[in-house]
Coordinates of C-alpha atoms and ligand atoms in Angstrom, one line a residue:
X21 CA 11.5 -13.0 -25.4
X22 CA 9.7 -11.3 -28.2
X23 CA 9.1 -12.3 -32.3
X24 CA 6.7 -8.9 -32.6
X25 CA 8.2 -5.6 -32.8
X26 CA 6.9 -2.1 -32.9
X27 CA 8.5 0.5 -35.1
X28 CA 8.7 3.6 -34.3
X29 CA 9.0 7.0 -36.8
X30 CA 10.1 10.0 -36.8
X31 CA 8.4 11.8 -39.2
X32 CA 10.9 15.2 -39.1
X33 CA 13.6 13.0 -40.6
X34 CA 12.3 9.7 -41.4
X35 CA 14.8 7.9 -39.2
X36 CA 13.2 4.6 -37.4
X37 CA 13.7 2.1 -35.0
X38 CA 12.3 -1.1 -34.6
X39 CA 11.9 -2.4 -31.1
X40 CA 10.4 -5.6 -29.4
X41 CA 6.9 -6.1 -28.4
X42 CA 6.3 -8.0 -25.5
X43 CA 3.1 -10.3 -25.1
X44 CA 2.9 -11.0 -21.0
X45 CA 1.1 -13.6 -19.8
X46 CA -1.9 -11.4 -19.0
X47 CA -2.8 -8.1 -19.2
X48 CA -1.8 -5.6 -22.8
X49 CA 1.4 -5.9 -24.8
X50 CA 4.3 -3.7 -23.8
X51 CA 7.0 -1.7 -26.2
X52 CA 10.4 -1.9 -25.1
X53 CA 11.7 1.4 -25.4
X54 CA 15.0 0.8 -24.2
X55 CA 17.0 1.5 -27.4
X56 CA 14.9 4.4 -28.3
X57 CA 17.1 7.2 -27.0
X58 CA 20.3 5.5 -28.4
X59 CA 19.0 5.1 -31.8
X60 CA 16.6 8.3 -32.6
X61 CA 18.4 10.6 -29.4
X62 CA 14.9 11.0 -27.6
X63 CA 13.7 10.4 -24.6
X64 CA 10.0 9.3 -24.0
X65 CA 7.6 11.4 -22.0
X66 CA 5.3 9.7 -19.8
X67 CA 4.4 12.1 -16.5
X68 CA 2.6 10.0 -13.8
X69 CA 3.3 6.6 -15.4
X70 CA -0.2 6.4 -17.3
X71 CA 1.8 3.9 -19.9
X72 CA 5.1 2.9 -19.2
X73 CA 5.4 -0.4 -17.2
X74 CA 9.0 0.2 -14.7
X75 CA 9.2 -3.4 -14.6
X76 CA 8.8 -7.1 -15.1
X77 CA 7.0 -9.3 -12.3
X78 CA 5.6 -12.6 -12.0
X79 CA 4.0 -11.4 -8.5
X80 CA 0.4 -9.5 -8.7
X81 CA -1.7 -9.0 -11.7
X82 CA -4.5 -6.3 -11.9
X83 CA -6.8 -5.6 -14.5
X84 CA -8.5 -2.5 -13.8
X85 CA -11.0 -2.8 -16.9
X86 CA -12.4 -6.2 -15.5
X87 CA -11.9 -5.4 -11.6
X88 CA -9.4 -8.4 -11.4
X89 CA -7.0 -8.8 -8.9
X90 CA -4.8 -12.1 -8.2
X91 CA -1.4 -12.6 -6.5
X92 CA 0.6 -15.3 -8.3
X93 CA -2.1 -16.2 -10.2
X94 CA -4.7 -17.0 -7.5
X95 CA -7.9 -14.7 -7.5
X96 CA -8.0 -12.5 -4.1
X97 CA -11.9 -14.0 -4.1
X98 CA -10.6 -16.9 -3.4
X99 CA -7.3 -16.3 -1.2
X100 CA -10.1 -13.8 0.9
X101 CA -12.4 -17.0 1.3
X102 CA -10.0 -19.8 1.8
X103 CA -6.4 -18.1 2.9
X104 CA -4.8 -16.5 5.6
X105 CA -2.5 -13.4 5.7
X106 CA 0.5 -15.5 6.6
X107 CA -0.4 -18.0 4.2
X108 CA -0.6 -15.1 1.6
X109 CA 2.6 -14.0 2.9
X110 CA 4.2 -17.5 2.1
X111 CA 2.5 -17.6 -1.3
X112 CA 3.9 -14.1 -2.5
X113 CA 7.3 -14.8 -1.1
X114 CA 7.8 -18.2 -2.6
X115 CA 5.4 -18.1 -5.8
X116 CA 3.6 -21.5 -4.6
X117 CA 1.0 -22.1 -1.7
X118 CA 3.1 -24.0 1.0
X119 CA 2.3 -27.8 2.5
X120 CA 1.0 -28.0 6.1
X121 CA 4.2 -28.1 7.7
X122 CA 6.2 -25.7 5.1
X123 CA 3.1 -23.3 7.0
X124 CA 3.8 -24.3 10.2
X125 CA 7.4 -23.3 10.2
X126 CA 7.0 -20.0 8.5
X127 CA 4.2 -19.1 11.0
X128 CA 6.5 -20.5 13.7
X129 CA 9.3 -18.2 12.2
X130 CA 7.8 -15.3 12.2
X131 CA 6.0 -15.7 15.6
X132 CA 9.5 -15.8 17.0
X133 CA 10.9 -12.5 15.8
X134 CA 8.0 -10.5 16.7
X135 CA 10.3 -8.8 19.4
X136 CA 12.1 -5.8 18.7
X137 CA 15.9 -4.7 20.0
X138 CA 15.7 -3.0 23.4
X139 CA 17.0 0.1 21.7
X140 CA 14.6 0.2 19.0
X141 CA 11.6 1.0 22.4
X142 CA 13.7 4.0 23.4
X143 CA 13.7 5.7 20.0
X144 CA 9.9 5.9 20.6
X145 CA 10.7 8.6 23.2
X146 CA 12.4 11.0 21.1
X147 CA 9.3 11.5 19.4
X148 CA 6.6 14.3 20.5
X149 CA 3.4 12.7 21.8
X150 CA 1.2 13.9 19.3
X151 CA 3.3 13.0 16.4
X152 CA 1.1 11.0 13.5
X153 CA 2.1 6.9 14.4
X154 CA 2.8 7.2 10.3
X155 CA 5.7 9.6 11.1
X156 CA 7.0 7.6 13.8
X157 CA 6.4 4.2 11.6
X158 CA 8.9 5.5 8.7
X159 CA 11.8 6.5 11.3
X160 CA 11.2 3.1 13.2
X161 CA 11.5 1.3 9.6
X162 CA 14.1 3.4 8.8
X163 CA 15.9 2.9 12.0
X164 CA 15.9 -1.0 11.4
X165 CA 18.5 -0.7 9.1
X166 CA 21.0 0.3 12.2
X167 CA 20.0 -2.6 13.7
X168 CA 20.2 -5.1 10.7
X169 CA 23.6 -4.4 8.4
X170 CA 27.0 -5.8 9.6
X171 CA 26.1 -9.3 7.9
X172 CA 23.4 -8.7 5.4
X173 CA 24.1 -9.6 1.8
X174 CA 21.0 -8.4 -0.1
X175 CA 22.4 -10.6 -3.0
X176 CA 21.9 -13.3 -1.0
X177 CA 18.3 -15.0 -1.4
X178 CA 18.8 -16.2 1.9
X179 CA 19.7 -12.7 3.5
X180 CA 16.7 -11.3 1.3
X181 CA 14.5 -14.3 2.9
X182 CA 15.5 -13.6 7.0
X183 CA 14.8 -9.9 5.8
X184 CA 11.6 -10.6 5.1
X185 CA 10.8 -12.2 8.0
X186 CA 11.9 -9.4 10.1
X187 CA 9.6 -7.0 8.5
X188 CA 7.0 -9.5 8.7
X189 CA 7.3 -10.1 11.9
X190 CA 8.4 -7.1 13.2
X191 CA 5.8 -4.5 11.9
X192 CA 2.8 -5.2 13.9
X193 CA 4.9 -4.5 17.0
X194 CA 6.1 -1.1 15.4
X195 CA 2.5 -0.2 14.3
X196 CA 1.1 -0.8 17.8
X197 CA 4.1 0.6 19.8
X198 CA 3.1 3.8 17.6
X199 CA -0.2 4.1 18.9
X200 CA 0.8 3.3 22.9
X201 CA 3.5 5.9 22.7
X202 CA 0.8 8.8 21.2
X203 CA -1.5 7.6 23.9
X204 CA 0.9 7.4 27.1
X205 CA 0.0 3.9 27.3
X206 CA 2.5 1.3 28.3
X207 CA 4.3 -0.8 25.9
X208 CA 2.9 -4.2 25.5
X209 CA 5.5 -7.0 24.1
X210 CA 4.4 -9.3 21.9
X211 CA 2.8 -12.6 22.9
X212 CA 4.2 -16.0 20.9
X213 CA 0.7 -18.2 22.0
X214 CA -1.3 -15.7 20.1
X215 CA -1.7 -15.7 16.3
X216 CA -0.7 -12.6 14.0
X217 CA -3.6 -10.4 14.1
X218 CA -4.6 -11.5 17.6
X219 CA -1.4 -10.5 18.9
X220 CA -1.0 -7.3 17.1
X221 CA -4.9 -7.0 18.6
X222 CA -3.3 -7.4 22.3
X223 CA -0.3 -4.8 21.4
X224 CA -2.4 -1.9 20.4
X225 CA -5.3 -2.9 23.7
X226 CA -4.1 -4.4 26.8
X227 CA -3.4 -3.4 29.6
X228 CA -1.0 -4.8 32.3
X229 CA -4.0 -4.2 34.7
X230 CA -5.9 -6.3 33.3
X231 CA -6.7 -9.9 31.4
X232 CA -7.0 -9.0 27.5
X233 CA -8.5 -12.2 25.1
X234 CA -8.3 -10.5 21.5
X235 CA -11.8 -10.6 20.1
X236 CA -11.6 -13.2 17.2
X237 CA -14.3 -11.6 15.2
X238 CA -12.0 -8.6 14.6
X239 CA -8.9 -10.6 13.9
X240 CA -10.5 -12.7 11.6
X241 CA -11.7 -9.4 10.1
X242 CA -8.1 -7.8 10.5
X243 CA -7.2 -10.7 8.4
X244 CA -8.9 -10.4 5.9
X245 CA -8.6 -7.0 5.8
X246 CA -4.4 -7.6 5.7
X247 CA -5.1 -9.8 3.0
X248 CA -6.8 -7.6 0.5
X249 CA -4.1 -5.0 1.5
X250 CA -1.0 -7.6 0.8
X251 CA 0.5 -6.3 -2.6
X252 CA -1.1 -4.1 -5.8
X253 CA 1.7 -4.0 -8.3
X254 CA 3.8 -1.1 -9.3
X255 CA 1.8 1.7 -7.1
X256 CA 3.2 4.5 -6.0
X257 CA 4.8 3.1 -2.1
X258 CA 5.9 -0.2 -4.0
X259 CA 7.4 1.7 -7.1
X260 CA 9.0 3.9 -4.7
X261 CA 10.9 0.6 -2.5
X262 CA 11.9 -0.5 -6.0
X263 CA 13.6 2.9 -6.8
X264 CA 15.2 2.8 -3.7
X265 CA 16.1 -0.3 -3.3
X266 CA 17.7 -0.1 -6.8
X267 CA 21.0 1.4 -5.7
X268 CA 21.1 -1.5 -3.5
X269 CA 20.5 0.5 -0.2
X270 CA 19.2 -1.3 2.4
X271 CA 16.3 -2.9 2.7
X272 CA 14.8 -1.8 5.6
X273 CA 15.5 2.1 4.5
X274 CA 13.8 1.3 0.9
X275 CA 10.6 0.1 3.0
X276 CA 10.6 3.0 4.9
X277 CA 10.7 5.4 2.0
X278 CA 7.7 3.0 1.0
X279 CA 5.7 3.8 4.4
X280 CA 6.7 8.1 3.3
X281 CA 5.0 6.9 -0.1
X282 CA 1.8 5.6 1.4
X283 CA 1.3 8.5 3.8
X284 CA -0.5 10.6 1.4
X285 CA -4.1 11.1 0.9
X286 CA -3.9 10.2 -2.6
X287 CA -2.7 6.9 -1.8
X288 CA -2.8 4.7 1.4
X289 CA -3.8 7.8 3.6
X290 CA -7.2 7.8 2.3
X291 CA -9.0 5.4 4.4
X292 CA -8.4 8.4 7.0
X293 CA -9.6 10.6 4.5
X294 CA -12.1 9.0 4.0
X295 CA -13.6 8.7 7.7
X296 CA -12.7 12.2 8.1
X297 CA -15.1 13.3 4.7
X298 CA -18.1 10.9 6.3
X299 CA -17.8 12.6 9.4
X300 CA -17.4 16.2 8.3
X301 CA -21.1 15.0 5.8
X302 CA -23.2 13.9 8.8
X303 CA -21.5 16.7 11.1
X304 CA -22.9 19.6 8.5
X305 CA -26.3 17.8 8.5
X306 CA -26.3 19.0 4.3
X307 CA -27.2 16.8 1.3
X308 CA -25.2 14.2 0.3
X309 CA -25.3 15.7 -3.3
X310 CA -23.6 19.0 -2.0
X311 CA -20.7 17.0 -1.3
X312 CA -21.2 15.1 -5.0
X313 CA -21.3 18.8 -6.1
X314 CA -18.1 20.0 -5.0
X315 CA -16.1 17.0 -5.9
X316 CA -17.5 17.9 -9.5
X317 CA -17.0 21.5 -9.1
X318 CA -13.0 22.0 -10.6
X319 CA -12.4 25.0 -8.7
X320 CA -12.9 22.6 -5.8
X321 CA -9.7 21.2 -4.3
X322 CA -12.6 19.0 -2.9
X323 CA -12.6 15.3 -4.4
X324 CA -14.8 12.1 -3.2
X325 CA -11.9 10.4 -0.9
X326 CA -12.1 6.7 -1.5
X327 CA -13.2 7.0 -4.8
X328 CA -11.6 6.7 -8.5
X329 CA -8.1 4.5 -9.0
X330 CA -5.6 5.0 -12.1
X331 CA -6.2 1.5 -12.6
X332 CA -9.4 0.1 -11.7
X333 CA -12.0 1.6 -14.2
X334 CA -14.1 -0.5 -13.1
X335 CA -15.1 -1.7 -9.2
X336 CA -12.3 -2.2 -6.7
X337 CA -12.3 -6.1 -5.9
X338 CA -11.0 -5.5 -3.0
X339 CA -14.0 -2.7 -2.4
X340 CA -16.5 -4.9 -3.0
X341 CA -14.9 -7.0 -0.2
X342 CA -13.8 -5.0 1.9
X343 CA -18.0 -4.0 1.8
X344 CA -19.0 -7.1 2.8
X345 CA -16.6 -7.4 5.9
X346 CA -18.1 -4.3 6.8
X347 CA -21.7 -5.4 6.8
X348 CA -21.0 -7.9 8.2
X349 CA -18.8 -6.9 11.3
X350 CA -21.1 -4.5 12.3
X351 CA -24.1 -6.7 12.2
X352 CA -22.0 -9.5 14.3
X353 CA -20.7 -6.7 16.7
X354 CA -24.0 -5.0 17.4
X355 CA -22.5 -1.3 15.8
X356 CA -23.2 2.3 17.9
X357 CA -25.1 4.1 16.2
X358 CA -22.4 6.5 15.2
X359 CA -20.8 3.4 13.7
X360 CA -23.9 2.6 11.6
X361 CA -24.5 5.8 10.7
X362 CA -21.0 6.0 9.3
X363 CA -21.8 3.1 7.2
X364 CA -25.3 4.4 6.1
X365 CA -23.9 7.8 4.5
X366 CA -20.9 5.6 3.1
X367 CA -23.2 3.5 1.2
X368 CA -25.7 6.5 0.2
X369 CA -22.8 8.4 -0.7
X370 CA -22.0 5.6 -3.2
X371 CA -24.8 4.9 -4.2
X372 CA -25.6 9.2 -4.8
X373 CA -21.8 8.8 -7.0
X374 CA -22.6 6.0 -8.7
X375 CA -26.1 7.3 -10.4
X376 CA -24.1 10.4 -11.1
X377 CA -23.2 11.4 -14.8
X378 CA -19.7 13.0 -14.4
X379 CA -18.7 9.8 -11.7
X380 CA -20.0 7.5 -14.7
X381 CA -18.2 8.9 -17.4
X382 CA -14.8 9.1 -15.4
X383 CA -15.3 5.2 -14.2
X384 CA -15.0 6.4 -10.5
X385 CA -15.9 3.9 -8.7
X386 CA -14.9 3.3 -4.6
X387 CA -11.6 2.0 -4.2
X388 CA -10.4 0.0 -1.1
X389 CA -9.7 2.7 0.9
X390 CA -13.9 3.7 1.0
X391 CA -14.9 1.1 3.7
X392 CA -12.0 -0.2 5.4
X393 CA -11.8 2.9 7.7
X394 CA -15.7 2.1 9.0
X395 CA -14.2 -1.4 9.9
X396 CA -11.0 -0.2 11.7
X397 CA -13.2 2.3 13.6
X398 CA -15.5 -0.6 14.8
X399 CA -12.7 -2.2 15.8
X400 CA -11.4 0.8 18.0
X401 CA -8.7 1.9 16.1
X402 CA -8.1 5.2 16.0
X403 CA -8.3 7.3 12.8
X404 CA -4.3 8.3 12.3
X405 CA -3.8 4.4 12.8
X406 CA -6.1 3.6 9.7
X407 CA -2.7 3.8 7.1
X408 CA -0.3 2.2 9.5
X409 CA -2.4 -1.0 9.2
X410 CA -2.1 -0.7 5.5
X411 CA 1.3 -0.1 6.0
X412 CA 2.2 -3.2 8.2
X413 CA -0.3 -5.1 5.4
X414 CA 1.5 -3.7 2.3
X415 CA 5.3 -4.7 3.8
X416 CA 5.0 -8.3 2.5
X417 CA 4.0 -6.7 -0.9
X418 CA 7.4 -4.3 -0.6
X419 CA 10.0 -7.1 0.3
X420 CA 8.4 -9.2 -2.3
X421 CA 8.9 -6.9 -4.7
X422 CA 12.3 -6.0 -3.6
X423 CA 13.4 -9.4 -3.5
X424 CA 12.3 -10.3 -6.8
X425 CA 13.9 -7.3 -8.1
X426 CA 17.1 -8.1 -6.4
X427 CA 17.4 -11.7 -8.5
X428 CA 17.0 -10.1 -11.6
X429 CA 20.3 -10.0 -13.1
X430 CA 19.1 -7.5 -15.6
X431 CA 17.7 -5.1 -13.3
X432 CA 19.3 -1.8 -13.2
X433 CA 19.7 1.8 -10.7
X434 CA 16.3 3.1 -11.7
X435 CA 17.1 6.9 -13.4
X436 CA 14.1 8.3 -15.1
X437 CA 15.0 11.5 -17.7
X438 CA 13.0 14.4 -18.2
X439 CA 12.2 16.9 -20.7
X440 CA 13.8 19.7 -19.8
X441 CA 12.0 23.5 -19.5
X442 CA 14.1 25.6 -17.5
X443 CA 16.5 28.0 -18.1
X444 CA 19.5 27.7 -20.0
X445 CA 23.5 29.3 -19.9
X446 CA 22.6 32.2 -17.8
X447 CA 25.4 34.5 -17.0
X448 CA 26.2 34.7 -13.1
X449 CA 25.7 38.3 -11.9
X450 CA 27.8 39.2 -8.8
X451 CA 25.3 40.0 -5.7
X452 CA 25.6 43.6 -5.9
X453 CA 24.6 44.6 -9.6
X454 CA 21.2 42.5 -9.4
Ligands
CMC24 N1 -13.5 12.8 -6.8 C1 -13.8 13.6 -7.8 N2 -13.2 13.5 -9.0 C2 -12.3 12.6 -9.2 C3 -11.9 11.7 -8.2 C4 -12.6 11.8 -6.9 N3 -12.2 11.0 -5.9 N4 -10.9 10.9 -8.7 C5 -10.7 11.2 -9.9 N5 -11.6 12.3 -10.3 C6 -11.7 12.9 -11.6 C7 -10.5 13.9 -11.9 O1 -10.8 15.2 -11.5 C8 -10.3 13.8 -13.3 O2 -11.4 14.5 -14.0 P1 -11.1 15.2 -15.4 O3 -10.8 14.1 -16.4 O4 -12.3 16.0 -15.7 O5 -9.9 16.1 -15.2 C9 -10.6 12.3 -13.6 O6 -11.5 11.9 -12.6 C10 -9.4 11.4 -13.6 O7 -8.7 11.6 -12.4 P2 -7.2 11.7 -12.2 O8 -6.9 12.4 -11.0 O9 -6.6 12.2 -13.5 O10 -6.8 10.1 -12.1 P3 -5.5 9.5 -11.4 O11 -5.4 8.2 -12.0 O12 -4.3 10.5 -11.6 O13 -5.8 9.5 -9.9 C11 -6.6 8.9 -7.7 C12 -6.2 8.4 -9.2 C13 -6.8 7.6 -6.9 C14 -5.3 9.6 -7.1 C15 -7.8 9.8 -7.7 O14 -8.9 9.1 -8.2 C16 -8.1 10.4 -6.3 O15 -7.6 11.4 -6.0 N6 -9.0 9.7 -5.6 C17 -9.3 10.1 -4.2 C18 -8.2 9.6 -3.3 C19 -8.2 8.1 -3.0 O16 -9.3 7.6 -2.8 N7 -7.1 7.5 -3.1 C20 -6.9 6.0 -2.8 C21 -6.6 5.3 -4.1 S1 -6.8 3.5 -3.9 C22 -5.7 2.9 -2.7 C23 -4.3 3.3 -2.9 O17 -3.7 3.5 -3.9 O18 -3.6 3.3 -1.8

């Protein structure tokens, strides 16, 4: 795989070892450091991941210093333009864009499993009505794997395959039972004519009362929106599947420790964040540089939600898209004025960051996460549903992943080390003489 190498001293004792340097097909070389701790008895030390690539993939490629972003090699620019999130789907699962019918029978597959067990609805009830839909989301997941186990080999790229589709098909129904069970609403079953943001559209909305036609602006805007969301490499959620998917647990449970992953703020939770930071900024009525202020201001727990990534040091792609869809969704839907004025602090806010020295310096640019809340609120989904939508957007990015982990013969249980600063051969003392 490898003619470089990379040798590495230690300087204490002279000893080396030379290891291979790998040259990808994009993006900087990488060091294998497998043999390190067998030949010089160290481990590495790399908190947060800032260097250490966990894996090999041929699925997404980013390039944070150019703001690149493709999955299997096609540019998201274009996939956004051209593509469609089942198409995407197809492409990340099977490494090639399908033929007509190859896409008609993958749509037609997972239009047909978009129902879940009978069972599954009644877990809903055990869960208190003001529960976040993302709590509710990772047991629903979670539960899956009670429904799907007896005959699953996840060695089987077959099995892997059908377990994809599940997910696929499944999640949009899980997402939007979520929100009917916090509102008291009744469940709404899937509908087969409809396509796969429509439908999930018609889940979350309807009404038996009434006749529902899903809006095709938004689902063409949901889309897109699903599309930009599909898969980002190792991140946190994904590297998190991988982990626990690496003892070969199921797959379904490995997704939902995914979903637990993307909850927080730091990650997938902060297009809520985000919407909850614009509102608190025209709510107070105070300059948007107060707000810049704080986010400088280190004994500030305060930070600018939406903006910086570890990887992109340069503008989000999927931002810059995701902006557009905005502007452009609220222009075609006539916006409130709440809406707009949402929109109007989000782009001052940027614009404020962007001029700003310390923002500059970092490379802190707005990340994905900084308009796509505006969008899902003009579409009338409520704020705690924001990350679910990543959530049921990112699963085709997880299986993926998974899947492609699962063929590799040479993958392994993932088992980080650490470097050790605790205590060390204490002496028990008996309750009584402490
Ligand atoms: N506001 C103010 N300062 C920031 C921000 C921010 N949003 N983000 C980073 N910084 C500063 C940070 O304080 C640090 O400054 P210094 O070098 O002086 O200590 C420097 O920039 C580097 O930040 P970091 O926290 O060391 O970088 P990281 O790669 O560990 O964290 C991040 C990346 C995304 C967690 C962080 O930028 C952040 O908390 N952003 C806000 C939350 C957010 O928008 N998350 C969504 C990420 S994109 C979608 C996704 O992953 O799901």
């Amino acid at each position: 795989m490898s003619d470089e190498t990379v040798t590495i001293r230690d300087n204490s004792t002279g000893k080396e070892v030379t290891v291979p340097l790998y040259t990808p097909t994009a993006g900087p070389k990488v060091i294998d450091i497998g043999s390190v701790y067998k030949e010089l008895g160290y481990f590495t030390y790399d908190p947060g991941f800032m260097s250490t690539a966990s894996c090999s993939s041929a699925i997404t490629f980013l390039d944070g210093g150019e703001g690149v972003l493709q999955y299997r090699g096609y540019p998201i620019e274009q996939l956004a333009e051209n593509s469609s999130y089942l198409e995407v789907c197809y492409l990340l699962l099977n490494d090639r864009l399908p033929q007509k019918d190859e896409l008609d029978d993958f749509i037609n597959t997972v239009t047909r499993h978009t129902m879940l067990h009978e069972a599954m609805i009644r877990f809903y009830q055990g869960f208190r009505r003001d529960a976040h839909p993302m709590a509710i989301m990772v047991g629903c997941v979670g539960a899956l794997s009670a429904f799907y186990h007896d005959h699953m080999d996840i060695h089987n790229p077959e099995h892997r395959m059908i377990t994809a589709f599940r997910l696929i098909a499944k999640m949009p129904t899980i997402a939007a039972l979520s929100y009917r069970h916090a509102n008291g609403k009744p469940f709404v079953y899937p509908r087969n004519a409809l396509n796969y943001t429509e439908n999930f559209l018609h889940m979350m909305f309807s009404m038996p009362t009434e006749e529902y036609t899903p809006n095709p602006l938004l689902a063409k805007a949901l889309d897109l929106i699903m599309i930009l969301h599909a898969d980002h490499e190792q991140n946190a959620s994904t590297s998190t599947v991988r982990l626990a998917g690496s003892s070969d647990a199921n797959p379904f449970a490995a997704v939902a420790s995914g979903i637990a992953a993307l909850w927080g703020p730091a990650h997938g939770g902060a297009n809520e964040a985000v919407v909850r930071m614009l509102i608190d900024i025209n709510r107070s009525g105070k300059p948007l540089q107060d707000f810049v202020d704080r986010a400088k201001d280190k004994n500030d727990p305060f930070r600018l939600m939406g903006f910086g990534h570890r990887v992109y040091k340069n503008y989000d792609p999927r931002a810059k898209l995701i902006r557009e869809i905005c502007h452009q969704l609220l222009n075609d839907m006539e916006a409130t004025d709440e809406q707009q004025k949402l929109l109007d602090t989000a782009m001052a806010l940027e614009k404020v960051a962007l001029e700003d020295e310390y923002f500059v310096e970092r490379n802190l640019y707005p990340n994905v996460d900084f308009y796509s809340g505006i969008i899902f609120l003009a579409m009338g989904i409520p704020m705690n549903m924001f990350t679910v939508i990543f959530a049921m957007a990112r699963t085709i990015g997880w299986i993926t992943q998974w899947s492609e982990m699962m063929s590799d013969e040479t993958s392994k249980i993932g088992r980080p080390r650490q470097l050790y600063n605790g205590a060390i051969d204490l002496k028990y003392v008996p309750i009584d003489q402490r």
